[in-house]
CSV table of C-alpha atoms in Angstrom, one decimal:
chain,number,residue,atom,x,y,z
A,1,UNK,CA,0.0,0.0,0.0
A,2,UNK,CA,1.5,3.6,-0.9
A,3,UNK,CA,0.3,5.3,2.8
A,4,UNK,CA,-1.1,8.5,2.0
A,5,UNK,CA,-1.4,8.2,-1.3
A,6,UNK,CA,-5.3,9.2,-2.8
A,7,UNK,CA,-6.0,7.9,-6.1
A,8,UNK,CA,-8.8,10.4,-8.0
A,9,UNK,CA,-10.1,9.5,-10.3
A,10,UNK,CA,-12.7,12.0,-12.9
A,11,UNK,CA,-14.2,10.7,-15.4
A,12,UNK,CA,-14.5,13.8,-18.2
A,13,UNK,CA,-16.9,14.3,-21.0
A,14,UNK,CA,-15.8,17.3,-22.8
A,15,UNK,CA,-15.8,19.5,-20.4
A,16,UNK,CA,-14.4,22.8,-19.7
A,17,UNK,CA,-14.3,22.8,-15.7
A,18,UNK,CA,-11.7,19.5,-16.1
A,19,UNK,CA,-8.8,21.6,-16.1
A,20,UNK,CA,-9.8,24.1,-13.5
A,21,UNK,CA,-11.2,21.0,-11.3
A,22,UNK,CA,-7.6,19.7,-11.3
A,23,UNK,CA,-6.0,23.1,-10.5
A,24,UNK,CA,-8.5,23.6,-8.0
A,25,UNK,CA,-8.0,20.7,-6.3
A,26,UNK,CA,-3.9,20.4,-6.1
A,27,UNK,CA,-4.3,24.4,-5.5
A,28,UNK,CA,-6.0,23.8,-2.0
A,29,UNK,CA,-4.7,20.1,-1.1
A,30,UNK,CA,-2.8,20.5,2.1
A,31,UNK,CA,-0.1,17.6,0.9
A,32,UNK,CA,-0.4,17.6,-3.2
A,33,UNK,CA,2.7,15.6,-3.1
A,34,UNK,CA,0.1,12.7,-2.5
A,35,UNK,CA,-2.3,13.0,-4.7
A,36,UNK,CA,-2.7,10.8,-8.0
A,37,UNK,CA,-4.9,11.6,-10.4
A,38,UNK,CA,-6.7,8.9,-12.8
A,39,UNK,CA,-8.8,11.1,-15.6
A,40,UNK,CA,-10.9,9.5,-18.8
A,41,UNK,CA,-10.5,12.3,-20.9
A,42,UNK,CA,-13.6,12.0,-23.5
A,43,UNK,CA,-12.9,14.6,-26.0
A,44,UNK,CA,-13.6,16.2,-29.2
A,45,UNK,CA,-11.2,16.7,-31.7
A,46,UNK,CA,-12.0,20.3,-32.2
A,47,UNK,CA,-12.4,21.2,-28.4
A,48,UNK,CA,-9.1,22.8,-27.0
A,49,UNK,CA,-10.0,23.5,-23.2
A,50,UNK,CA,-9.8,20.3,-21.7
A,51,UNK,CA,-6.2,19.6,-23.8
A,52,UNK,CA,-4.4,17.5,-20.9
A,53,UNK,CA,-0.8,18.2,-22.4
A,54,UNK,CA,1.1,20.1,-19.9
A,55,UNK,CA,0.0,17.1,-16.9
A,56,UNK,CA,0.3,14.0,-19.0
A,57,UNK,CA,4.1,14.3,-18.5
A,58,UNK,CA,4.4,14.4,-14.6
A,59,UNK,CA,4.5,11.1,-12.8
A,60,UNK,CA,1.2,11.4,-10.6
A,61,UNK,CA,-1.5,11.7,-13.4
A,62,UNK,CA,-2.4,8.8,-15.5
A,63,UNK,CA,-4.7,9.4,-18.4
A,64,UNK,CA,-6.9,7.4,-21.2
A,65,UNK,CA,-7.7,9.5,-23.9
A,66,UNK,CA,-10.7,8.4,-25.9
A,67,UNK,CA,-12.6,10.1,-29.0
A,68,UNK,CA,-15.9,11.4,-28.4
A,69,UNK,CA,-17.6,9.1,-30.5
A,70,UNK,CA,-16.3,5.8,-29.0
A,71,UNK,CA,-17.2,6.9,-25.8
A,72,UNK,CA,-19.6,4.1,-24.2
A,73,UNK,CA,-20.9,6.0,-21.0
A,74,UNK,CA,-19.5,7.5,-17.3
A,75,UNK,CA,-20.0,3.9,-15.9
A,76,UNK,CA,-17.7,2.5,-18.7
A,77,UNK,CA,-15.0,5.5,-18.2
A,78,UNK,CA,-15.0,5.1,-14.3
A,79,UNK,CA,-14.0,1.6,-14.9
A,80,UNK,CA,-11.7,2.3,-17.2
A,81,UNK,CA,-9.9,5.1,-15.1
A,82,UNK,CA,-9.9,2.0,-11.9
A,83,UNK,CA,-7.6,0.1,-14.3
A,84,UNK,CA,-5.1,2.8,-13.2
A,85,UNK,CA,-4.8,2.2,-9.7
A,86,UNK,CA,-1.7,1.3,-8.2
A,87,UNK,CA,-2.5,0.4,-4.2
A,88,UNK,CA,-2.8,4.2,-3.4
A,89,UNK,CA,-3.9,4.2,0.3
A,90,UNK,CA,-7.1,6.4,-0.5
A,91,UNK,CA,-10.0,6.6,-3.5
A,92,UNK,CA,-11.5,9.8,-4.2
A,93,UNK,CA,-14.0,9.6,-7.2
A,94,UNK,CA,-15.2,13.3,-8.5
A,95,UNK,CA,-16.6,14.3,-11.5
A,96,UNK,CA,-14.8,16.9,-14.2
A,97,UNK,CA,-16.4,19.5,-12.5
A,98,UNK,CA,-15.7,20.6,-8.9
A,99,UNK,CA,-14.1,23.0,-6.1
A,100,UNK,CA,-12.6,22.1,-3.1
A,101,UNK,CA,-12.1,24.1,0.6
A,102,UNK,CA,-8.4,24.8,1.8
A,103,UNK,CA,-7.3,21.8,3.3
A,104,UNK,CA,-10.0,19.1,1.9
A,105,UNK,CA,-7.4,16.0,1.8
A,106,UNK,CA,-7.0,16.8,5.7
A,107,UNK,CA,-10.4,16.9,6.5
A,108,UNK,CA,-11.9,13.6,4.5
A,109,UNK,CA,-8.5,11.9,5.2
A,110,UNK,CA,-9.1,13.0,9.9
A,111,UNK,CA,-13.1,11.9,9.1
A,112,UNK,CA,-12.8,8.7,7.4
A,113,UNK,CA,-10.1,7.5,10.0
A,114,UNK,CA,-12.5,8.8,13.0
A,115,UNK,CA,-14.5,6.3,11.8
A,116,UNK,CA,-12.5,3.4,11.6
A,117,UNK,CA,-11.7,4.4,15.0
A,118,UNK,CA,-15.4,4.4,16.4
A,119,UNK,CA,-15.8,0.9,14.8
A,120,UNK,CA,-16.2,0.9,10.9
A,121,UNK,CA,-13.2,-1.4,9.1
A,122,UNK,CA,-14.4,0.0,5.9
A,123,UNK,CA,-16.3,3.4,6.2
A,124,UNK,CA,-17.7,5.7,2.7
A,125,UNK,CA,-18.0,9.4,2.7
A,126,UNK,CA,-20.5,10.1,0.0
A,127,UNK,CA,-22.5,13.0,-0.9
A,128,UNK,CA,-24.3,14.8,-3.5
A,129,UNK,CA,-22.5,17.7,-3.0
A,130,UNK,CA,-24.2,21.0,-2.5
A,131,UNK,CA,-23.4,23.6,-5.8
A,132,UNK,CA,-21.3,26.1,-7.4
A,133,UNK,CA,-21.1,28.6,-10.5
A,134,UNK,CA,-18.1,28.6,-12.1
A,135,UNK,CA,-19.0,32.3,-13.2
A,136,UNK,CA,-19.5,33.4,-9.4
A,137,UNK,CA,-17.4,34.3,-6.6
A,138,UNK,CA,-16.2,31.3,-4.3
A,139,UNK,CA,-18.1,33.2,-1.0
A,140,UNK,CA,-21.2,32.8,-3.2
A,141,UNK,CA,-21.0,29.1,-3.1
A,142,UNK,CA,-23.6,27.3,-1.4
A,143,UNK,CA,-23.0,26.8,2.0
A,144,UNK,CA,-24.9,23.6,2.6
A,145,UNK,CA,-24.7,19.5,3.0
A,146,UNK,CA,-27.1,17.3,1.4
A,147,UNK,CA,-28.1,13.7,2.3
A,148,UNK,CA,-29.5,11.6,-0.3
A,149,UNK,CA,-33.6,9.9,-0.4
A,150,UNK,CA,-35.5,7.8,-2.6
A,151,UNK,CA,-37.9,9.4,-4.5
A,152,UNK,CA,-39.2,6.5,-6.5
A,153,UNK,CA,-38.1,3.3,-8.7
A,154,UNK,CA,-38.3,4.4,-12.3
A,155,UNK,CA,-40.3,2.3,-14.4
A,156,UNK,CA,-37.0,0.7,-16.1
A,157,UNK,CA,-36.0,-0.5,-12.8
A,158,UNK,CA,-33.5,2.0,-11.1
A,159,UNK,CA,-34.0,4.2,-7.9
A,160,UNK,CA,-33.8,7.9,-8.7
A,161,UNK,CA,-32.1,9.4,-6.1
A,162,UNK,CA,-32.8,13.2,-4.7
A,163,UNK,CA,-31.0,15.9,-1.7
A,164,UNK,CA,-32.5,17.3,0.6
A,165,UNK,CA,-30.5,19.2,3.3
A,166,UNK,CA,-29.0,17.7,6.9
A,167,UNK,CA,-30.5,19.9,9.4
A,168,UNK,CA,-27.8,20.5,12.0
A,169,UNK,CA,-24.5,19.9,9.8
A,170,UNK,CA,-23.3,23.3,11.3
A,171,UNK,CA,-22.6,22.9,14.7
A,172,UNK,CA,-19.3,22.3,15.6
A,173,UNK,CA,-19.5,18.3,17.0
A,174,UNK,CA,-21.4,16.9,13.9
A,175,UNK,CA,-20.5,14.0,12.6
A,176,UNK,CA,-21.7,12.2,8.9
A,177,UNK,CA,-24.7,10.6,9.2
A,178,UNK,CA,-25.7,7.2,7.7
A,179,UNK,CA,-26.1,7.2,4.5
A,180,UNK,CA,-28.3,4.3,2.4
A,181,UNK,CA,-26.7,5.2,-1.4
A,182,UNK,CA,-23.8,6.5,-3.1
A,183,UNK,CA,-23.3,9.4,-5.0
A,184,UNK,CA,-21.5,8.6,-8.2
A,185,UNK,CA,-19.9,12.1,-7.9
A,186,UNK,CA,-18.1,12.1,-4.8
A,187,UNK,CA,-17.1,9.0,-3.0
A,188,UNK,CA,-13.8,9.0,-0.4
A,189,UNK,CA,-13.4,5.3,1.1
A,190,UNK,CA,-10.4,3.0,1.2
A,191,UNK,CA,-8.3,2.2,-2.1
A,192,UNK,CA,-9.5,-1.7,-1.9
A,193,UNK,CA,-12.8,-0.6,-3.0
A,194,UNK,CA,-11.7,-0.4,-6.2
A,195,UNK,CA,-10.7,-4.1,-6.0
A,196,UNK,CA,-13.4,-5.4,-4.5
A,197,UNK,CA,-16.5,-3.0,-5.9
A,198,UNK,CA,-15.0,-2.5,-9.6
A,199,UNK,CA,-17.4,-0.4,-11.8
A,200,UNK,CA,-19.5,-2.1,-14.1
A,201,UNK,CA,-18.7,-1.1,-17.6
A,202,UNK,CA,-21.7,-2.4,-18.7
A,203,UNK,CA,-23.9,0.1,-16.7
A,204,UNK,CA,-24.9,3.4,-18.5
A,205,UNK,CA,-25.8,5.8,-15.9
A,206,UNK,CA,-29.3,5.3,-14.3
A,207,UNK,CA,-28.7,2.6,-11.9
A,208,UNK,CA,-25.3,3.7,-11.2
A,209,UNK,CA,-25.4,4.9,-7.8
A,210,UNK,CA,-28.2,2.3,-6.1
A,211,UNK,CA,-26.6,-0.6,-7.5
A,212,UNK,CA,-22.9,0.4,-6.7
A,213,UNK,CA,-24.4,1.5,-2.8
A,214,UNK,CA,-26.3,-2.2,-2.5
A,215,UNK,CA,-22.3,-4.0,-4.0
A,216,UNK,CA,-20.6,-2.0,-1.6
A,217,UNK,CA,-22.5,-2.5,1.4
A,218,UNK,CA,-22.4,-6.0,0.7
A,219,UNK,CA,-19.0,-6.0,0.9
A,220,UNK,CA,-18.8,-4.8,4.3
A,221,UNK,CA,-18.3,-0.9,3.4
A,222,UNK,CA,-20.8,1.4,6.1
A,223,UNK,CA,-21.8,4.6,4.2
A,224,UNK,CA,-22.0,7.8,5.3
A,225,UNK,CA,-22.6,11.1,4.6
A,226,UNK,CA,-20.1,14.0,4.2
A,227,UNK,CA,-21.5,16.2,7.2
A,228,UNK,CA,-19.7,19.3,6.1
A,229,UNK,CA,-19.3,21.5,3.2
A,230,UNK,CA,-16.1,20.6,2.2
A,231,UNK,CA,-16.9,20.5,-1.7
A,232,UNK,CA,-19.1,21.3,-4.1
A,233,UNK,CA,-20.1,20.3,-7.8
A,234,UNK,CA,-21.4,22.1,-11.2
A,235,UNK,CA,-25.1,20.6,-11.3
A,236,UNK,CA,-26.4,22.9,-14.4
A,237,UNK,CA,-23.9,22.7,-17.0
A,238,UNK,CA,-26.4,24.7,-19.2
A,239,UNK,CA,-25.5,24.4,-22.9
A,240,UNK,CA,-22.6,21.8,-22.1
A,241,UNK,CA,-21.9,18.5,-24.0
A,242,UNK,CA,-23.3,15.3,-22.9
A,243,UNK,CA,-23.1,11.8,-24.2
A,244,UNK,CA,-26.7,11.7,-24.7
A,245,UNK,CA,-26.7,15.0,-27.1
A,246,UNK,CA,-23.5,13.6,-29.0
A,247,UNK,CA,-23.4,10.0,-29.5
A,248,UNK,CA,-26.7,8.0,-30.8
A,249,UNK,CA,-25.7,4.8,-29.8
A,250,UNK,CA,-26.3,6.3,-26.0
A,251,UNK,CA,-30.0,4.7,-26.5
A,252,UNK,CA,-29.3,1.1,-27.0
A,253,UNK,CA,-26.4,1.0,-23.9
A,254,UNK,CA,-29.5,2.6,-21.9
A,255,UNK,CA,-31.8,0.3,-22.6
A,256,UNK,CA,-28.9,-2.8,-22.2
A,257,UNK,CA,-27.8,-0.8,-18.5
A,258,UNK,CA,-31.2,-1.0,-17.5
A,259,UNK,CA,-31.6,-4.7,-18.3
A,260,UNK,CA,-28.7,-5.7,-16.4
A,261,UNK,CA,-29.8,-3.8,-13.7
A,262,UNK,CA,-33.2,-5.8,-13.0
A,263,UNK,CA,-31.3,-9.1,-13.5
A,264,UNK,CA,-28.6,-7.9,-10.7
A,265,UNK,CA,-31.6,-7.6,-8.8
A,266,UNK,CA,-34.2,-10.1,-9.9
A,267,UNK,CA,-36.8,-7.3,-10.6
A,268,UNK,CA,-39.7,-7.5,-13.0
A,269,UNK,CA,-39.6,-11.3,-13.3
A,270,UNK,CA,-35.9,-11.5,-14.5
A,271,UNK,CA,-33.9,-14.0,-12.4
A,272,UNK,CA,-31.4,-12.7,-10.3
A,273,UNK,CA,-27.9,-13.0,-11.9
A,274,UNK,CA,-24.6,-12.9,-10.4
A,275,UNK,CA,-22.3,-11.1,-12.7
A,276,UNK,CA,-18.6,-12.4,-11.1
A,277,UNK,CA,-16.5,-9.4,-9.6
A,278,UNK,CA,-19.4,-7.1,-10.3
A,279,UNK,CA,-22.0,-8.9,-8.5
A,280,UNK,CA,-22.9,-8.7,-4.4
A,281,UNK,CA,-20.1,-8.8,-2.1
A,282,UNK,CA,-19.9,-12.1,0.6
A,283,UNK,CA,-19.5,-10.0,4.0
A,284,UNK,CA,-23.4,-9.1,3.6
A,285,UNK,CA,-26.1,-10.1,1.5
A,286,UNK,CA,-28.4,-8.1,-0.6
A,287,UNK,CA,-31.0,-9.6,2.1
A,288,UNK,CA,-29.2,-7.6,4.8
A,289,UNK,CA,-29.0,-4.2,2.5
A,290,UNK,CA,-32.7,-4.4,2.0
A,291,UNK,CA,-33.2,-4.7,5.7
A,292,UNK,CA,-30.8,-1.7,6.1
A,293,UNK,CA,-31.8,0.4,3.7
A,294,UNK,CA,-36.0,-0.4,3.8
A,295,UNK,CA,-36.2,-1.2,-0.2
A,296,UNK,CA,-37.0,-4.2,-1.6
A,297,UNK,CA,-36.0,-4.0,-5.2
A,298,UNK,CA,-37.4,-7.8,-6.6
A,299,UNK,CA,-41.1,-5.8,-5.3
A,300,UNK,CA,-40.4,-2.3,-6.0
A,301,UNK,CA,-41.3,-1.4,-2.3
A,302,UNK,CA,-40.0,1.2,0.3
A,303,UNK,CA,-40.0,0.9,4.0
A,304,UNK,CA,-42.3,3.8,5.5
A,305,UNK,CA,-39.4,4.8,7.4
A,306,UNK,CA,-36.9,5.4,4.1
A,307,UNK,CA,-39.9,6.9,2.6
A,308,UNK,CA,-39.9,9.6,5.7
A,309,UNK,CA,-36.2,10.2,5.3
A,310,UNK,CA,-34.9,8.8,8.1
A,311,UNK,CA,-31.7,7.5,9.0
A,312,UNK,CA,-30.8,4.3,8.7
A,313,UNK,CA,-31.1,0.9,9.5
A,314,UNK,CA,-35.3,0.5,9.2
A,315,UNK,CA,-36.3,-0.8,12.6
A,316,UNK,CA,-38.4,-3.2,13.0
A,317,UNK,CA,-40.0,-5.6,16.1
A,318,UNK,CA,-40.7,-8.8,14.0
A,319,UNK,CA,-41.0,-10.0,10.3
A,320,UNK,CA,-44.6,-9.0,10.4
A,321,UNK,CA,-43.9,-5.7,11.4
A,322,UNK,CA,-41.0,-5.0,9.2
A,323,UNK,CA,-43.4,-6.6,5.6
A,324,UNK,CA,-46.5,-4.5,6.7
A,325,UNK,CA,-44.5,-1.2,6.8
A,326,UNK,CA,-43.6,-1.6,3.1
A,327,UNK,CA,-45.1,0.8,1.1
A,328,UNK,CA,-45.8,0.1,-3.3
A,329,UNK,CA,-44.8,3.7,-4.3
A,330,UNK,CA,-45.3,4.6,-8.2
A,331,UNK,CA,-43.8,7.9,-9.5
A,332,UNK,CA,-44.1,9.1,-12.8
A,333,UNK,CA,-43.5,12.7,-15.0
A,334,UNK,CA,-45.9,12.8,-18.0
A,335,UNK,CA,-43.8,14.9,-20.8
A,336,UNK,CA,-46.2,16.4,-23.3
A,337,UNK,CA,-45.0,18.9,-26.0
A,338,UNK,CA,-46.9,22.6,-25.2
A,339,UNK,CA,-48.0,23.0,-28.9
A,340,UNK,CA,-50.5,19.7,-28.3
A,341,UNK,CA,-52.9,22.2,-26.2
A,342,UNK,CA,-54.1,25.2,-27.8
A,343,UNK,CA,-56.6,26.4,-25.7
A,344,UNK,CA,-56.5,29.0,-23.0
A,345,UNK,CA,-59.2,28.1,-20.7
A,346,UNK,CA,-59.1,24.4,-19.8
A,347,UNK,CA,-60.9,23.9,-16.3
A,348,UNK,CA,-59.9,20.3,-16.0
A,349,UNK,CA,-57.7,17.4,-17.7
A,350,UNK,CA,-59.0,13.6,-16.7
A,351,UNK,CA,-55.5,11.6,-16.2
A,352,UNK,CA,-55.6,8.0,-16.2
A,353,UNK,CA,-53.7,5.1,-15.8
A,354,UNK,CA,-54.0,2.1,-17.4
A,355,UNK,CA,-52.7,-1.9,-16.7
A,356,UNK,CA,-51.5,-4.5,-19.0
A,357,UNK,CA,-55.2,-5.1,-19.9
A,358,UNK,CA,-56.3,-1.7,-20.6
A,359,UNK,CA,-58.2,-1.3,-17.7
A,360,UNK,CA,-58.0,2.1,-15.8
A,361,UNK,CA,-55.7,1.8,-12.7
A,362,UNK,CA,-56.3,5.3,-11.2
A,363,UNK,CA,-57.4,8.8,-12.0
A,364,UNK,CA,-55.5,11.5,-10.9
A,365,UNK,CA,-56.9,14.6,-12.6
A,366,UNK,CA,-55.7,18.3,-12.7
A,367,UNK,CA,-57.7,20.7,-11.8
A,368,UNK,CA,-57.7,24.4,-13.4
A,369,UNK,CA,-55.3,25.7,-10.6
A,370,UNK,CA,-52.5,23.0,-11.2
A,371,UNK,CA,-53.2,23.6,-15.2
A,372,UNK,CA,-52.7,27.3,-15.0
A,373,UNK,CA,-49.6,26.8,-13.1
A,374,UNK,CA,-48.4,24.4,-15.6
A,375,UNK,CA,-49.0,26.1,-18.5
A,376,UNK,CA,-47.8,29.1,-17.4
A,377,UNK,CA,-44.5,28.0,-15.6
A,378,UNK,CA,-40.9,27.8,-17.3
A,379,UNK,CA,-41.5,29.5,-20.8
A,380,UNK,CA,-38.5,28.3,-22.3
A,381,UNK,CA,-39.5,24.6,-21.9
A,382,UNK,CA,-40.8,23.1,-24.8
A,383,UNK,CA,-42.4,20.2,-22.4
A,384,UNK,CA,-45.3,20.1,-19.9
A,385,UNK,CA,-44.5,17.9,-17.4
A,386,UNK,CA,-47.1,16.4,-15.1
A,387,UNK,CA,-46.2,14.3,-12.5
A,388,UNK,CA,-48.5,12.1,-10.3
A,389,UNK,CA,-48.1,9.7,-7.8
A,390,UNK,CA,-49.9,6.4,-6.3
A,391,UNK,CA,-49.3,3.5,-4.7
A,392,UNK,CA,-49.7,0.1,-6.8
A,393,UNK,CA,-48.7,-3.4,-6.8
A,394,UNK,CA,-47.8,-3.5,-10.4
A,395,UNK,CA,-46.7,-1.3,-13.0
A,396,UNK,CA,-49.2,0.6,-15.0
A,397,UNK,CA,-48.6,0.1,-19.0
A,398,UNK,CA,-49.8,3.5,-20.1
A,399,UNK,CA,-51.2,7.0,-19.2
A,400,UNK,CA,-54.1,9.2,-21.1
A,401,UNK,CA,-54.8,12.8,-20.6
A,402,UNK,CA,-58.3,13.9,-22.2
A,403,UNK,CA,-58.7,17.9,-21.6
A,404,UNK,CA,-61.3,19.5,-21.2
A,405,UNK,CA,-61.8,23.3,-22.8
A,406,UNK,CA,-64.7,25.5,-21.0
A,407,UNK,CA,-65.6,27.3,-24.4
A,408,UNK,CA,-64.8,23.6,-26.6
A,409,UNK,CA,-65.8,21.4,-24.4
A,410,UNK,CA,-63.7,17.9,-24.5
A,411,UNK,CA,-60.6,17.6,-26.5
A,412,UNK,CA,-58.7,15.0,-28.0
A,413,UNK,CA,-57.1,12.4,-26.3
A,414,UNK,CA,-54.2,12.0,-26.0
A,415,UNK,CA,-52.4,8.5,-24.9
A,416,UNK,CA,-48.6,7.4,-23.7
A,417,UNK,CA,-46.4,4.5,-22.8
A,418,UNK,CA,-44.7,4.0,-19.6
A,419,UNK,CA,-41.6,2.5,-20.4
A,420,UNK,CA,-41.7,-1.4,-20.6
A,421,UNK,CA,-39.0,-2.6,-17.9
């Protein structure tokens, strides 16, 4: 093991921040002596500020280079990048796209070993980190720490994952908090979790962060929560490349990611599969993660307690108890381009959803206060987007919308998918 050593490793997609994420980061490192720097530079030919020239030459950064149009995803190029490791004592993953506070290799190297000291062998800082503007001052960054919920399974199998702010992070004794996921853009942990939780290549980028959270618990890591603002991370990128924009092929790795990720899980009638070194670890079982973290993927259903944001593990006084406080939690955004309504006075739109059969599910209408307030919001999006919620057993297979005009009467219908898992 190199002692002290941290292994970072970004994973860029044409990207301007990379270079002032690197500078940024030796710049206010207390020991930069010990940092090693992994990058997957994904670039295009024509783009000249992410050129990685002047650092390819000194000994402590190790870069793949790969055109833009091979590129196969940030899963793919984080486990590319973990073919650099040497046995640094430390990983830090980070996107392209970050600032750091005077001293940060200090502080996450002090926290981590606090923990092993209180009893963790293998503790995870994670986060998603709270924001920045690379056009804005640094004392206008947000000064905030985020834990990380459920908000729903997606109907192609994934968790999506949301923040919401720790209450309390400010006083001085504060410690991180449990945490039930990781955040694929800032993890600090041990360098033998690149050995023993390796990045799926094969995973696109929804998925990313449960599955990785569920593999690494199993193998004994205990995740937590960054309890200070130590970082923070570019969330907008308005008018910035992305994978999805350049490359077309993007669909079919999507659709492949979120196949594999059902069978990793055994959701949606797919057998659970054990995919070698990037399959559950043997310290815990994906039984015992479920139990920790109140989800129980092969159902799609959340423990009342993870639903109310509470810290993990879910408690429980028997079996009974623990299955009766699971809760069948479907999510959805409806995404209908503005130009389909042309009225100006619609009072109500039915919303339905529909099962397998055809047979209505639920109605969740909108009322002419919600519609106003839809219609009306964010002018420059081309999309309405209607979200509703209810809590089902199975997945619905499609969603109508039939408005309804005060001077026109009823309007068209109009009818959607929900993705097939």
């Amino acid at each position: 093991m190199k002692k002290n050593k941290i292994f970072i490793s970004i994973a860029s997609y044409r990207d301007p921040e990379l270079i002032p994420t690197i500078e940024n980061c030796i710049k206010n490192a207390d020991n930069p002596e010990h940092l090693v720097f992994g990058i997957s530079r994904q670039y295009h030919p024509d783009d000249k500020f992410d050129d990685l020239s002047k650092y390819k030459k000194k000994k402590n950064f190790r870069v793949i280079e790969t055109d833009y149009k091979k590129s196969l995803g940030v899963c793919n190029a984080r486990h590319h990048i973990q073919q650099l490791f040497k046995d640094e004592e430390y990983y830090l993953q980070l996107d392209s796209h970050h600032r750091f506070i005077k001293g940060w290799d200090t502080k996450v190297k002090k926290t981590l070993n606090d923990l092993k000291k209180s009893g963790s062998k293998k503790p995870l800082l994670t986060a998603y980190l709270p924001s920045y503007d690379p056009e804005a001052k640094d004392e206008n960054r947000l000064k905030d720490v985020w834990r990380m919920y459920i908000d729903r399974f997606m109907p192609e199998g994934p968790v999506f994952i949301f923040p919401e702010s720790i209450q309390g992070w400010s006083k001085k004794n504060s410690k991180p908090e449990k945490s039930r996921f990781t955040s694929g853009h800032f993890i600090f942990t041990l360098g033998s979790f690149i050995q023993e939780v390796p990045y799926d290549p094969q995973l696109y980028f929804h998925g990313e962060e449960s599955s990785l959270a569920a593999r690494a618990y199993t193998w004994g890591y205990d995740l937590f929560h960054l309890h200070k603002p130590w970082f923070w991370h570019h969330y907008t990128r308005a008018g910035k490349a992305r994978h999805w924009d350049d490359v077309s092929k993007w669909a079919k790795l999507n659709k492949e990611s979120f196949t594999r990720y059902r069978k990793l899980f055994g959701m949606d009638g797919c057998r659970r599969q054990h995919f070698n070194k990037y399959g559950f670890g043997k310290e815990r079982s994906l039984a015992d993660y479920e139990i920790y973290s109140g989800i129980s993927f092969k159902d799609r259903k959340i423990q009342q307690h993870t639903l109310d944001r509470k810290e993990p593990p879910t408690p429980f006084k028997s079996k009974k108890d623990y299955k009766n406080n699971f809760v069948s939690k479907f999510k959805y955004c409806i995404d209908i381009h503005k130009p389909a309504f042309t009225e100006n006075d619609y009072d109500v739109w039915v919303i339905a959803f529909k099962d397998k059969n055809g047979k209505e599910m639920v109605r969740l209408d909108a009322d002419e206060q919600e519609l106003n307030n839809l219609l009306k919001q964010n002018p420059k999006d081309d999309f309405v987007r209607l979200w509703r919620e209810f809590e089902t057993s199975d997945l619905p297979k499609s969603w109508l919308i039939w408005p309804h005009s005060k001077s026109k009467d009823w309007m068209d219908i109009i009818e959607g998918e929900v993705p097939a898992p």
